[in-house]
mmCIF file of C-alpha atoms and ligand atoms in Angstrom:
data_model
loop_
_atom_site.group_PDB
_atom_site.id
_atom_site.type_symbol
_atom_site.label_atom_id
_atom_site.label_comp_id
_atom_site.label_asym_id
_atom_site.label_seq_id
_atom_site.Cartn_x
_atom_site.Cartn_y
_atom_site.Cartn_z
ATOM 1 C CA UNK A 1 94.483 66.907 -121.291
ATOM 2 C CA UNK A 2 92.533 63.811 -121.962
ATOM 3 C CA UNK A 3 93.527 61.637 -124.860
ATOM 4 C CA UNK A 4 89.883 61.209 -125.741
ATOM 5 C CA UNK A 5 88.313 64.453 -126.795
ATOM 6 C CA UNK A 6 84.612 64.942 -126.902
ATOM 7 C CA UNK A 7 82.888 67.262 -129.285
ATOM 8 C CA UNK A 8 81.164 70.067 -127.465
ATOM 9 C CA UNK A 9 77.584 70.456 -128.504
ATOM 10 C CA UNK A 10 76.203 73.174 -126.240
ATOM 11 C CA UNK A 11 73.256 73.873 -128.459
ATOM 12 C CA UNK A 12 72.124 70.277 -128.594
ATOM 13 C CA UNK A 13 69.872 69.769 -125.638
ATOM 14 C CA UNK A 14 69.133 66.141 -126.405
ATOM 15 C CA UNK A 15 70.734 63.999 -123.731
ATOM 16 C CA UNK A 16 72.793 60.947 -124.666
ATOM 17 C CA UNK A 17 71.136 57.601 -123.953
ATOM 18 C CA UNK A 18 67.998 57.965 -125.999
ATOM 19 C CA UNK A 19 65.725 55.321 -124.619
ATOM 20 C CA UNK A 20 62.155 54.334 -125.146
ATOM 21 C CA UNK A 21 61.761 53.757 -121.420
ATOM 22 C CA UNK A 22 61.675 56.550 -118.867
ATOM 23 C CA UNK A 23 63.967 56.271 -115.907
ATOM 24 C CA UNK A 24 62.511 56.842 -112.485
ATOM 25 C CA UNK A 25 64.397 57.354 -109.250
ATOM 26 C CA UNK A 26 63.133 57.689 -105.708
ATOM 27 C CA UNK A 27 65.226 58.025 -102.587
ATOM 28 C CA UNK A 28 64.164 57.705 -98.970
ATOM 29 C CA UNK A 29 66.238 58.703 -95.996
ATOM 30 C CA UNK A 30 66.798 56.039 -93.336
ATOM 31 C CA UNK A 31 66.006 58.481 -90.547
ATOM 32 C CA UNK A 32 63.335 56.172 -89.118
ATOM 33 C CA UNK A 33 60.660 53.767 -90.254
ATOM 34 C CA UNK A 34 58.528 54.845 -93.195
ATOM 35 C CA UNK A 35 55.116 56.360 -92.660
ATOM 36 C CA UNK A 36 51.849 57.071 -94.435
ATOM 37 C CA UNK A 37 53.208 60.422 -95.689
ATOM 38 C CA UNK A 38 56.043 58.674 -97.482
ATOM 39 C CA UNK A 39 53.482 56.307 -98.956
ATOM 40 C CA UNK A 40 51.153 58.887 -100.484
ATOM 41 C CA UNK A 41 54.002 61.300 -101.244
ATOM 42 C CA UNK A 42 56.104 58.894 -103.234
ATOM 43 C CA UNK A 43 55.761 55.128 -102.724
ATOM 44 C CA UNK A 44 52.293 54.868 -104.189
ATOM 45 C CA UNK A 45 53.428 56.436 -107.483
ATOM 46 C CA UNK A 46 56.643 54.402 -107.423
ATOM 47 C CA UNK A 47 54.715 51.177 -107.227
ATOM 48 C CA UNK A 48 52.256 52.215 -109.902
ATOM 49 C CA UNK A 49 55.050 53.143 -112.316
ATOM 50 C CA UNK A 50 57.241 50.131 -111.557
ATOM 51 C CA UNK A 51 54.385 48.048 -112.936
ATOM 52 C CA UNK A 52 54.221 50.201 -116.061
ATOM 53 C CA UNK A 53 56.404 48.726 -118.826
ATOM 54 C CA UNK A 54 57.343 52.237 -119.976
ATOM 55 C CA UNK A 55 59.478 52.838 -116.880
ATOM 56 C CA UNK A 56 62.789 51.574 -115.559
ATOM 57 C CA UNK A 57 62.849 52.173 -111.823
ATOM 58 C CA UNK A 58 65.612 52.773 -109.299
ATOM 59 C CA UNK A 59 64.938 53.045 -105.582
ATOM 60 C CA UNK A 60 67.547 54.014 -103.096
ATOM 61 C CA UNK A 61 67.959 54.176 -99.366
ATOM 62 C CA UNK A 62 69.746 57.496 -98.968
ATOM 63 C CA UNK A 63 71.971 56.839 -95.964
ATOM 64 C CA UNK A 64 74.444 59.635 -96.740
ATOM 65 C CA UNK A 65 71.490 61.997 -96.796
ATOM 66 C CA UNK A 66 70.468 60.826 -93.334
ATOM 67 C CA UNK A 67 73.856 61.963 -92.033
ATOM 68 C CA UNK A 68 73.162 65.551 -93.071
ATOM 69 C CA UNK A 69 70.916 66.103 -90.065
ATOM 70 C CA UNK A 70 72.209 63.513 -87.607
ATOM 71 C CA UNK A 71 75.904 62.765 -88.137
ATOM 72 C CA UNK A 72 76.287 61.847 -84.469
ATOM 73 C CA UNK A 73 73.726 59.080 -84.871
ATOM 74 C CA UNK A 74 75.542 57.160 -87.609
ATOM 75 C CA UNK A 75 75.129 53.697 -85.956
ATOM 76 C CA UNK A 76 71.398 54.313 -85.633
ATOM 77 C CA UNK A 77 71.241 55.199 -89.319
ATOM 78 C CA UNK A 78 72.820 51.821 -90.126
ATOM 79 C CA UNK A 79 70.041 50.065 -88.260
ATOM 80 C CA UNK A 80 67.459 52.231 -89.989
ATOM 81 C CA UNK A 81 68.799 51.243 -93.416
ATOM 82 C CA UNK A 82 67.527 47.727 -92.772
ATOM 83 C CA UNK A 83 64.166 48.986 -91.567
ATOM 84 C CA UNK A 84 63.792 51.265 -94.573
ATOM 85 C CA UNK A 85 64.621 48.425 -96.964
ATOM 86 C CA UNK A 86 62.003 46.255 -95.277
ATOM 87 C CA UNK A 87 59.462 49.075 -95.424
ATOM 88 C CA UNK A 88 60.099 49.660 -99.122
ATOM 89 C CA UNK A 89 59.763 45.981 -99.944
ATOM 90 C CA UNK A 90 56.691 45.788 -97.721
ATOM 91 C CA UNK A 91 55.091 48.729 -99.505
ATOM 92 C CA UNK A 92 55.430 46.844 -102.785
ATOM 93 C CA UNK A 93 58.792 47.720 -104.325
ATOM 94 C CA UNK A 94 59.450 44.594 -106.362
ATOM 95 C CA UNK A 95 63.132 43.653 -106.751
ATOM 96 C CA UNK A 96 62.253 41.507 -109.763
ATOM 97 C CA UNK A 97 61.104 44.620 -111.605
ATOM 98 C CA UNK A 98 63.172 47.402 -110.059
ATOM 99 C CA UNK A 99 66.639 48.150 -108.747
ATOM 100 C CA UNK A 100 66.734 48.664 -104.981
ATOM 101 C CA UNK A 101 70.034 49.816 -103.525
ATOM 102 C CA UNK A 102 71.752 51.577 -100.656
ATOM 103 C CA UNK A 103 73.375 54.907 -101.504
ATOM 104 C CA UNK A 104 76.663 54.297 -99.669
ATOM 105 C CA UNK A 105 77.274 51.022 -101.536
ATOM 106 C CA UNK A 106 77.674 52.979 -104.770
ATOM 107 C CA UNK A 107 80.507 55.306 -103.830
ATOM 108 C CA UNK A 108 80.666 56.833 -107.323
ATOM 109 C CA UNK A 109 77.831 59.132 -106.322
ATOM 110 C CA UNK A 110 80.180 61.077 -104.067
ATOM 111 C CA UNK A 111 82.433 61.868 -107.007
ATOM 112 C CA UNK A 112 79.580 63.060 -109.170
ATOM 113 C CA UNK A 113 78.386 65.109 -106.200
ATOM 114 C CA UNK A 114 81.808 66.720 -105.955
ATOM 115 C CA UNK A 115 81.768 67.644 -109.641
ATOM 116 C CA UNK A 116 78.269 69.078 -109.256
ATOM 117 C CA UNK A 117 79.170 71.226 -106.233
ATOM 118 C CA UNK A 118 81.276 73.319 -108.626
ATOM 119 C CA UNK A 119 78.157 74.161 -110.615
ATOM 120 C CA UNK A 120 76.097 75.569 -107.731
ATOM 121 C CA UNK A 121 76.742 78.841 -105.933
ATOM 122 C CA UNK A 122 76.567 79.012 -102.150
ATOM 123 C CA UNK A 123 73.813 81.627 -102.306
ATOM 124 C CA UNK A 124 71.751 79.381 -104.594
ATOM 125 C CA UNK A 125 72.058 76.488 -102.144
ATOM 126 C CA UNK A 126 71.113 78.787 -99.255
ATOM 127 C CA UNK A 127 67.897 79.768 -101.024
ATOM 128 C CA UNK A 128 66.491 76.209 -100.912
ATOM 129 C CA UNK A 129 63.480 76.424 -98.566
ATOM 130 C CA UNK A 130 63.953 72.968 -96.986
ATOM 131 C CA UNK A 131 67.249 74.113 -95.513
ATOM 132 C CA UNK A 132 65.573 76.716 -93.315
ATOM 133 C CA UNK A 133 62.722 74.337 -92.492
ATOM 134 C CA UNK A 134 65.090 71.602 -91.343
ATOM 135 C CA UNK A 135 67.077 74.018 -89.177
ATOM 136 C CA UNK A 136 63.841 75.244 -87.610
ATOM 137 C CA UNK A 137 62.090 71.871 -87.188
ATOM 138 C CA UNK A 138 65.106 70.009 -85.883
ATOM 139 C CA UNK A 139 66.217 72.970 -83.767
ATOM 140 C CA UNK A 140 69.703 72.788 -85.239
ATOM 141 C CA UNK A 141 72.070 75.489 -84.083
ATOM 142 C CA UNK A 142 73.698 75.668 -87.460
ATOM 143 C CA UNK A 143 73.619 73.739 -90.720
ATOM 144 C CA UNK A 144 76.518 71.490 -91.636
ATOM 145 C CA UNK A 145 78.096 71.902 -95.033
ATOM 146 C CA UNK A 146 76.535 68.518 -95.766
ATOM 147 C CA UNK A 147 73.037 69.817 -95.068
ATOM 148 C CA UNK A 148 73.637 72.878 -97.234
ATOM 149 C CA UNK A 149 74.618 70.616 -100.103
ATOM 150 C CA UNK A 150 71.848 68.045 -99.485
ATOM 151 C CA UNK A 151 70.025 68.876 -102.756
ATOM 152 C CA UNK A 152 73.283 68.682 -104.740
ATOM 153 C CA UNK A 153 73.824 65.136 -103.479
ATOM 154 C CA UNK A 154 70.229 64.404 -104.406
ATOM 155 C CA UNK A 155 70.927 65.727 -107.905
ATOM 156 C CA UNK A 156 73.893 63.352 -108.084
ATOM 157 C CA UNK A 157 71.654 60.421 -107.072
ATOM 158 C CA UNK A 158 69.126 61.263 -109.739
ATOM 159 C CA UNK A 159 71.520 62.080 -112.567
ATOM 160 C CA UNK A 160 73.786 59.160 -111.699
ATOM 161 C CA UNK A 161 71.178 56.835 -113.160
ATOM 162 C CA UNK A 162 70.114 59.542 -115.627
ATOM 163 C CA UNK A 163 66.723 59.740 -113.913
ATOM 164 C CA UNK A 164 63.962 61.556 -115.762
ATOM 165 C CA UNK A 165 61.048 61.160 -113.370
ATOM 166 C CA UNK A 166 61.227 61.643 -109.621
ATOM 167 C CA UNK A 167 58.083 61.059 -107.548
ATOM 168 C CA UNK A 168 58.354 63.350 -104.524
ATOM 169 C CA UNK A 169 56.358 65.101 -101.858
ATOM 170 C CA UNK A 170 55.821 68.826 -102.313
ATOM 171 C CA UNK A 171 58.644 69.649 -99.897
ATOM 172 C CA UNK A 172 61.188 68.220 -102.330
ATOM 173 C CA UNK A 173 60.152 70.012 -105.516
ATOM 174 C CA UNK A 174 62.744 72.737 -104.998
ATOM 175 C CA UNK A 175 65.410 70.021 -105.021
ATOM 176 C CA UNK A 176 64.253 68.760 -108.382
ATOM 177 C CA UNK A 177 64.406 72.305 -109.710
ATOM 178 C CA UNK A 178 68.030 72.528 -108.610
ATOM 179 C CA UNK A 179 68.725 69.163 -110.240
ATOM 180 C CA UNK A 180 67.371 70.535 -113.509
ATOM 181 C CA UNK A 181 69.607 73.583 -113.215
ATOM 182 C CA UNK A 182 72.656 71.409 -112.588
ATOM 183 C CA UNK A 183 71.846 69.176 -115.576
ATOM 184 C CA UNK A 184 71.324 72.209 -117.796
ATOM 185 C CA UNK A 185 74.540 73.867 -116.654
ATOM 186 C CA UNK A 186 76.561 70.703 -117.146
ATOM 187 C CA UNK A 187 75.071 70.045 -120.572
ATOM 188 C CA UNK A 188 75.799 73.615 -121.685
ATOM 189 C CA UNK A 189 79.311 73.740 -120.317
ATOM 190 C CA UNK A 190 80.538 70.305 -121.355
ATOM 191 C CA UNK A 191 78.340 67.928 -123.328
ATOM 192 C CA UNK A 192 74.682 66.956 -123.303
ATOM 193 C CA UNK A 193 74.819 63.976 -121.019
ATOM 194 C CA UNK A 194 72.052 64.535 -118.527
ATOM 195 C CA UNK A 195 68.268 64.655 -118.823
ATOM 196 C CA UNK A 196 66.380 67.396 -116.988
ATOM 197 C CA UNK A 197 64.243 65.381 -114.608
ATOM 198 C CA UNK A 198 60.691 66.151 -113.625
ATOM 199 C CA UNK A 199 59.205 65.934 -110.163
ATOM 200 C CA UNK A 200 55.992 63.994 -109.935
ATOM 201 C CA UNK A 201 53.678 64.919 -107.088
ATOM 202 C CA UNK A 202 51.698 62.098 -105.530
ATOM 203 C CA UNK A 203 48.019 61.907 -104.646
ATOM 204 C CA UNK A 204 48.543 63.971 -101.492
ATOM 205 C CA UNK A 205 51.308 66.543 -101.891
ATOM 206 C CA UNK A 206 51.792 66.875 -98.145
ATOM 207 C CA UNK A 207 50.068 64.577 -95.686
ATOM 208 C CA UNK A 208 49.570 66.362 -92.340
ATOM 209 C CA UNK A 209 50.909 64.892 -89.117
ATOM 210 C CA UNK A 210 48.728 63.204 -86.497
ATOM 211 C CA UNK A 211 49.364 66.311 -84.376
ATOM 212 C CA UNK A 212 47.819 68.590 -87.006
ATOM 213 C CA UNK A 213 51.201 69.968 -88.138
ATOM 214 C CA UNK A 214 51.267 70.505 -91.917
ATOM 215 C CA UNK A 215 53.688 67.624 -92.597
ATOM 216 C CA UNK A 216 53.943 64.125 -91.234
ATOM 217 C CA UNK A 217 57.691 63.615 -90.762
ATOM 218 C CA UNK A 218 59.888 60.893 -89.387
ATOM 219 C CA UNK A 219 61.936 63.422 -87.522
ATOM 220 C CA UNK A 220 58.882 65.127 -86.019
ATOM 221 C CA UNK A 221 57.443 61.885 -84.639
ATOM 222 C CA UNK A 222 53.879 62.772 -85.693
ATOM 223 C CA UNK A 223 53.503 59.641 -87.755
ATOM 224 C CA UNK A 224 51.581 56.476 -88.410
ATOM 225 C CA UNK A 225 54.141 53.956 -89.567
ATOM 226 C CA UNK A 226 53.670 51.423 -92.334
ATOM 227 C CA UNK A 227 54.880 48.861 -89.771
ATOM 228 C CA UNK A 228 52.614 49.899 -86.875
ATOM 229 C CA UNK A 229 50.454 47.105 -85.461
ATOM 230 C CA UNK A 230 46.650 47.481 -85.403
ATOM 231 C CA UNK A 231 46.526 48.558 -81.750
ATOM 232 C CA UNK A 232 49.139 51.281 -82.275
ATOM 233 C CA UNK A 233 47.282 52.568 -85.329
ATOM 234 C CA UNK A 234 44.105 52.753 -83.278
ATOM 235 C CA UNK A 235 45.837 54.569 -80.439
ATOM 236 C CA UNK A 236 47.457 57.075 -82.794
ATOM 237 C CA UNK A 237 44.200 57.735 -84.605
ATOM 238 C CA UNK A 238 42.214 58.225 -81.396
ATOM 239 C CA UNK A 239 44.747 60.856 -80.332
ATOM 240 C CA UNK A 240 44.576 62.651 -83.662
ATOM 241 C CA UNK A 241 43.970 66.319 -84.079
ATOM 242 C CA UNK A 242 40.596 67.163 -85.682
ATOM 243 C CA UNK A 243 38.547 70.347 -86.009
ATOM 244 C CA UNK A 244 39.580 72.620 -83.117
ATOM 245 C CA UNK A 245 36.437 74.766 -83.455
ATOM 246 C CA UNK A 246 34.173 71.831 -82.671
ATOM 247 C CA UNK A 247 33.517 71.258 -78.970
ATOM 248 C CA UNK A 248 30.442 68.967 -78.990
ATOM 249 C CA UNK A 249 29.479 66.175 -81.382
ATOM 250 C CA UNK A 250 26.343 68.172 -82.198
ATOM 251 C CA UNK A 251 28.360 71.199 -83.418
ATOM 252 C CA UNK A 252 28.629 71.392 -87.213
ATOM 253 C CA UNK A 253 32.243 70.519 -88.071
ATOM 254 C CA UNK A 254 34.755 71.428 -90.775
ATOM 255 C CA UNK A 255 35.806 68.712 -93.165
ATOM 256 C CA UNK A 256 38.206 70.726 -95.299
ATOM 257 C CA UNK A 257 41.723 70.772 -93.907
ATOM 258 C CA UNK A 258 40.676 68.428 -91.100
ATOM 259 C CA UNK A 259 43.490 65.839 -90.923
ATOM 260 C CA UNK A 260 41.127 63.008 -90.028
ATOM 261 C CA UNK A 261 39.227 63.557 -93.273
ATOM 262 C CA UNK A 262 42.411 64.057 -95.269
ATOM 263 C CA UNK A 263 43.372 60.559 -94.107
ATOM 264 C CA UNK A 264 39.897 59.189 -94.849
ATOM 265 C CA UNK A 265 40.155 60.541 -98.400
ATOM 266 C CA UNK A 266 43.633 59.131 -98.874
ATOM 267 C CA UNK A 267 43.229 55.672 -97.345
ATOM 268 C CA UNK A 268 39.620 54.652 -96.822
ATOM 269 C CA UNK A 269 38.592 52.357 -99.673
ATOM 270 C CA UNK A 270 34.936 52.618 -98.626
ATOM 271 C CA UNK A 271 34.061 55.857 -100.421
ATOM 272 C CA UNK A 272 30.388 55.679 -99.458
ATOM 273 C CA UNK A 273 31.317 55.528 -95.806
ATOM 274 C CA UNK A 274 33.573 58.587 -96.234
ATOM 275 C CA UNK A 275 30.845 60.570 -97.999
ATOM 276 C CA UNK A 276 28.340 59.626 -95.280
ATOM 277 C CA UNK A 277 30.729 60.598 -92.471
ATOM 278 C CA UNK A 278 31.467 63.942 -94.110
ATOM 279 C CA UNK A 279 27.775 64.714 -94.516
ATOM 280 C CA UNK A 280 26.993 63.879 -90.905
ATOM 281 C CA UNK A 281 30.084 65.698 -89.622
ATOM 282 C CA UNK A 282 29.099 68.920 -91.358
ATOM 283 C CA UNK A 283 25.588 68.584 -89.942
ATOM 284 C CA UNK A 284 26.792 67.890 -86.385
ATOM 285 C CA UNK A 285 25.383 64.359 -86.494
ATOM 286 C CA UNK A 286 28.446 62.282 -85.801
ATOM 287 C CA UNK A 287 31.049 62.353 -83.041
ATOM 288 C CA UNK A 288 34.822 62.368 -83.517
ATOM 289 C CA UNK A 289 35.032 58.934 -81.916
ATOM 290 C CA UNK A 290 33.008 57.231 -84.641
ATOM 291 C CA UNK A 291 34.890 59.080 -87.402
ATOM 292 C CA UNK A 292 38.191 57.999 -85.864
ATOM 293 C CA UNK A 293 37.153 54.385 -85.220
ATOM 294 C CA UNK A 294 36.210 54.052 -88.871
ATOM 295 C CA UNK A 295 39.466 55.655 -89.916
ATOM 296 C CA UNK A 296 41.498 53.262 -87.756
ATOM 297 C CA UNK A 297 39.637 50.310 -89.279
ATOM 298 C CA UNK A 298 40.259 51.637 -92.810
ATOM 299 C CA UNK A 299 43.945 52.211 -92.122
ATOM 300 C CA UNK A 300 44.303 48.720 -90.733
ATOM 301 C CA UNK A 301 42.668 47.287 -93.849
ATOM 302 C CA UNK A 302 45.094 49.287 -95.957
ATOM 303 C CA UNK A 303 48.154 48.299 -93.900
ATOM 304 C CA UNK A 304 47.404 44.575 -93.597
ATOM 305 C CA UNK A 305 48.993 43.435 -96.902
ATOM 306 C CA UNK A 306 51.963 45.722 -96.195
ATOM 307 C CA UNK A 307 52.438 44.051 -92.788
ATOM 308 C CA UNK A 308 52.246 40.620 -94.413
ATOM 309 C CA UNK A 309 54.940 41.447 -96.972
ATOM 310 C CA UNK A 310 57.110 42.926 -94.234
ATOM 311 C CA UNK A 311 56.860 39.704 -92.221
ATOM 312 C CA UNK A 312 57.811 37.722 -95.341
ATOM 313 C CA UNK A 313 61.038 39.700 -95.887
ATOM 314 C CA UNK A 314 61.813 39.987 -92.178
ATOM 315 C CA UNK A 315 61.893 36.200 -92.024
ATOM 316 C CA UNK A 316 64.328 36.072 -94.979
ATOM 317 C CA UNK A 317 67.344 38.258 -94.162
ATOM 318 C CA UNK A 318 69.520 36.485 -96.748
ATOM 319 C CA UNK A 319 67.061 37.327 -99.486
ATOM 320 C CA UNK A 320 67.164 41.008 -98.502
ATOM 321 C CA UNK A 321 70.990 40.892 -98.601
ATOM 322 C CA UNK A 322 70.892 39.397 -102.096
ATOM 323 C CA UNK A 323 68.491 42.086 -103.262
ATOM 324 C CA UNK A 324 70.786 44.839 -101.972
ATOM 325 C CA UNK A 325 73.840 43.195 -103.511
ATOM 326 C CA UNK A 326 72.150 42.873 -106.901
ATOM 327 C CA UNK A 327 71.002 46.501 -106.597
ATOM 328 C CA UNK A 328 74.544 47.625 -105.863
ATOM 329 C CA UNK A 329 75.873 45.879 -108.981
ATOM 330 C CA UNK A 330 73.159 47.244 -111.231
ATOM 331 C CA UNK A 331 73.271 50.825 -109.914
ATOM 332 C CA UNK A 332 77.066 50.644 -109.723
ATOM 333 C CA UNK A 333 77.429 49.842 -113.391
ATOM 334 C CA UNK A 334 75.115 52.723 -114.297
ATOM 335 C CA UNK A 335 77.153 54.969 -112.014
ATOM 336 C CA UNK A 336 80.506 54.046 -113.505
ATOM 337 C CA UNK A 337 79.212 54.640 -117.004
ATOM 338 C CA UNK A 338 77.770 58.041 -116.057
ATOM 339 C CA UNK A 339 80.977 59.082 -114.329
ATOM 340 C CA UNK A 340 83.080 57.983 -117.259
ATOM 341 C CA UNK A 341 80.954 60.102 -119.568
ATOM 342 C CA UNK A 342 80.979 63.068 -117.211
ATOM 343 C CA UNK A 343 84.755 62.974 -116.824
ATOM 344 C CA UNK A 344 85.212 62.515 -120.542
ATOM 345 C CA UNK A 345 82.885 65.442 -121.282
ATOM 346 C CA UNK A 346 84.834 67.634 -118.881
ATOM 347 C CA UNK A 347 88.137 66.520 -120.351
ATOM 348 C CA UNK A 348 88.968 65.509 -116.817
ATOM 349 C CA UNK A 349 90.387 62.035 -116.684
ATOM 350 C CA UNK A 350 91.777 60.131 -113.738
ATOM 351 C CA UNK A 351 95.541 60.718 -113.745
ATOM 352 C CA UNK A 352 96.460 57.035 -114.020
ATOM 353 C CA UNK A 353 93.773 56.278 -116.548
ATOM 354 C CA UNK A 354 95.211 59.074 -118.655
ATOM 355 C CA UNK A 355 98.722 57.628 -118.429
ATOM 356 C CA UNK A 356 97.911 53.938 -118.694
ATOM 357 C CA UNK A 357 94.356 53.637 -120.021
ATOM 358 C CA UNK A 358 91.038 53.026 -118.257
ATOM 359 C CA UNK A 359 92.197 49.645 -116.923
ATOM 360 C CA UNK A 360 94.558 51.435 -114.524
ATOM 361 C CA UNK A 361 91.639 52.854 -112.550
HETATM 362 P P1 ATP B 1 62.735 63.426 -92.402
HETATM 363 O O1 ATP B 1 61.815 64.046 -91.392
HETATM 364 O O2 ATP B 1 63.864 62.656 -91.787
HETATM 365 O O3 ATP B 1 63.184 64.371 -93.482
HETATM 366 P P2 ATP B 1 60.610 62.505 -94.040
HETATM 367 O O4 ATP B 1 59.471 61.943 -93.266
HETATM 368 O O5 ATP B 1 60.489 63.898 -94.556
HETATM 369 O O6 ATP B 1 61.890 62.311 -93.116
HETATM 370 P P3 ATP B 1 62.084 61.682 -96.368
HETATM 371 O O7 ATP B 1 62.866 60.413 -96.382
HETATM 372 O O8 ATP B 1 62.818 62.984 -96.199
HETATM 373 O O9 ATP B 1 60.946 61.535 -95.240
HETATM 374 O O10 ATP B 1 61.220 61.798 -97.673
HETATM 375 C C1 ATP B 1 60.991 60.728 -98.551
HETATM 376 C C2 ATP B 1 59.912 61.102 -99.539
HETATM 377 O O11 ATP B 1 58.652 61.156 -98.868
HETATM 378 C C3 ATP B 1 60.106 62.465 -100.197
HETATM 379 O O12 ATP B 1 59.682 62.371 -101.537
HETATM 380 C C4 ATP B 1 59.192 63.347 -99.411
HETATM 381 O O13 ATP B 1 58.768 64.466 -100.171
HETATM 382 C C5 ATP B 1 58.033 62.407 -99.132
HETATM 383 N N1 ATP B 1 57.299 62.808 -97.936
HETATM 384 C C6 ATP B 1 57.772 62.858 -96.671
HETATM 385 N N2 ATP B 1 56.807 63.251 -95.819
HETATM 386 C C7 ATP B 1 55.691 63.479 -96.571
HETATM 387 C C8 ATP B 1 54.352 63.913 -96.284
HETATM 388 N N3 ATP B 1 53.969 64.181 -95.045
HETATM 389 N N4 ATP B 1 53.472 64.009 -97.307
HETATM 390 C C9 ATP B 1 53.838 63.732 -98.580
HETATM 391 N N5 ATP B 1 55.087 63.317 -98.922
HETATM 392 C C10 ATP B 1 56.001 63.190 -97.937
HETATM 393 MG MG1 MG B 2 62.313 64.914 -95.385
#
């Protein structure tokens, strides 16, 4: 038994750490460079809220999560960590305002994950829809135990910093639901430590791929990257899937659900141009080529400041290292405090700490 006993307050749903600021956490997997889907799904909201004084923001590069679908490509993941950091900084994550860190540098998360795995049944984990989607999309023969427990590790990431708000794409909402269940279960069983976080859906819940598939995904390769150069953007856009029912430019076309117009709506800052293109498209008065050329130009306008910031950080590798080191210290101290509270609440103390005090850890 622990020497420090904690009062159990199962009926009190108020988490510890009352704070006037809301805590936000976003994680991105270093499975490849970041794309426009990641931007509208999460980064855009992240950046908006990091500039809001009511939020304290944590951003992590989830390298353990990347292993869940590609353990054999661990060295590649290491390289991608750097690219993902650069992409996040390029998109506008500001290390002066937020904590940016790499998941594997804060090892405490694995311990919290372990504790949480005891609170989730295997059948509950198997019901998470992304599991089946990943197996199908990546043509995996079978899921690793790591992939099955992906959302539990995500819950550990979020609750580690006692996150309350998690901007995510629609595909990840089921993970936030599981996180809430874990928090609730823990709070009821032991002590009210954890908040029940909310998922926050971005402007576009699911940006389609350039191939017309419902989701742009790093692992599907149907992407426009935040780091693509103008020529690549143009090439990708010109190859994009549009309205399959439209054969000639004079045929009236469909705007709704047409990926090219979804992108126009999301990224073209010239709203009049978008409205005009839509009108003419519906009337069969504009060809796909013009619609796409204008989209490529709009995307390049949108991506230019992102490219500039990327070049700035790319030229300063030491600065990026310092940012990651500072992030590790900040997130690490949050993590140790959370773990201490979790262990204390469970009456489960490290053997040596129990014999010799916390200093023995
Ligand atoms: P992978 O294919 O390796 O899973 P991904 O492209 O899905 O990569 P993640 O790192 O898994 O990217 O997701 C990071 C965040 O971006 C999540 O919040 C996810 O919901 C969001 N996201 C990813 N793709 C899209 C998309 N096409 N539209 C909206 N949000 C997206
Ligand atoms: Mg994903």
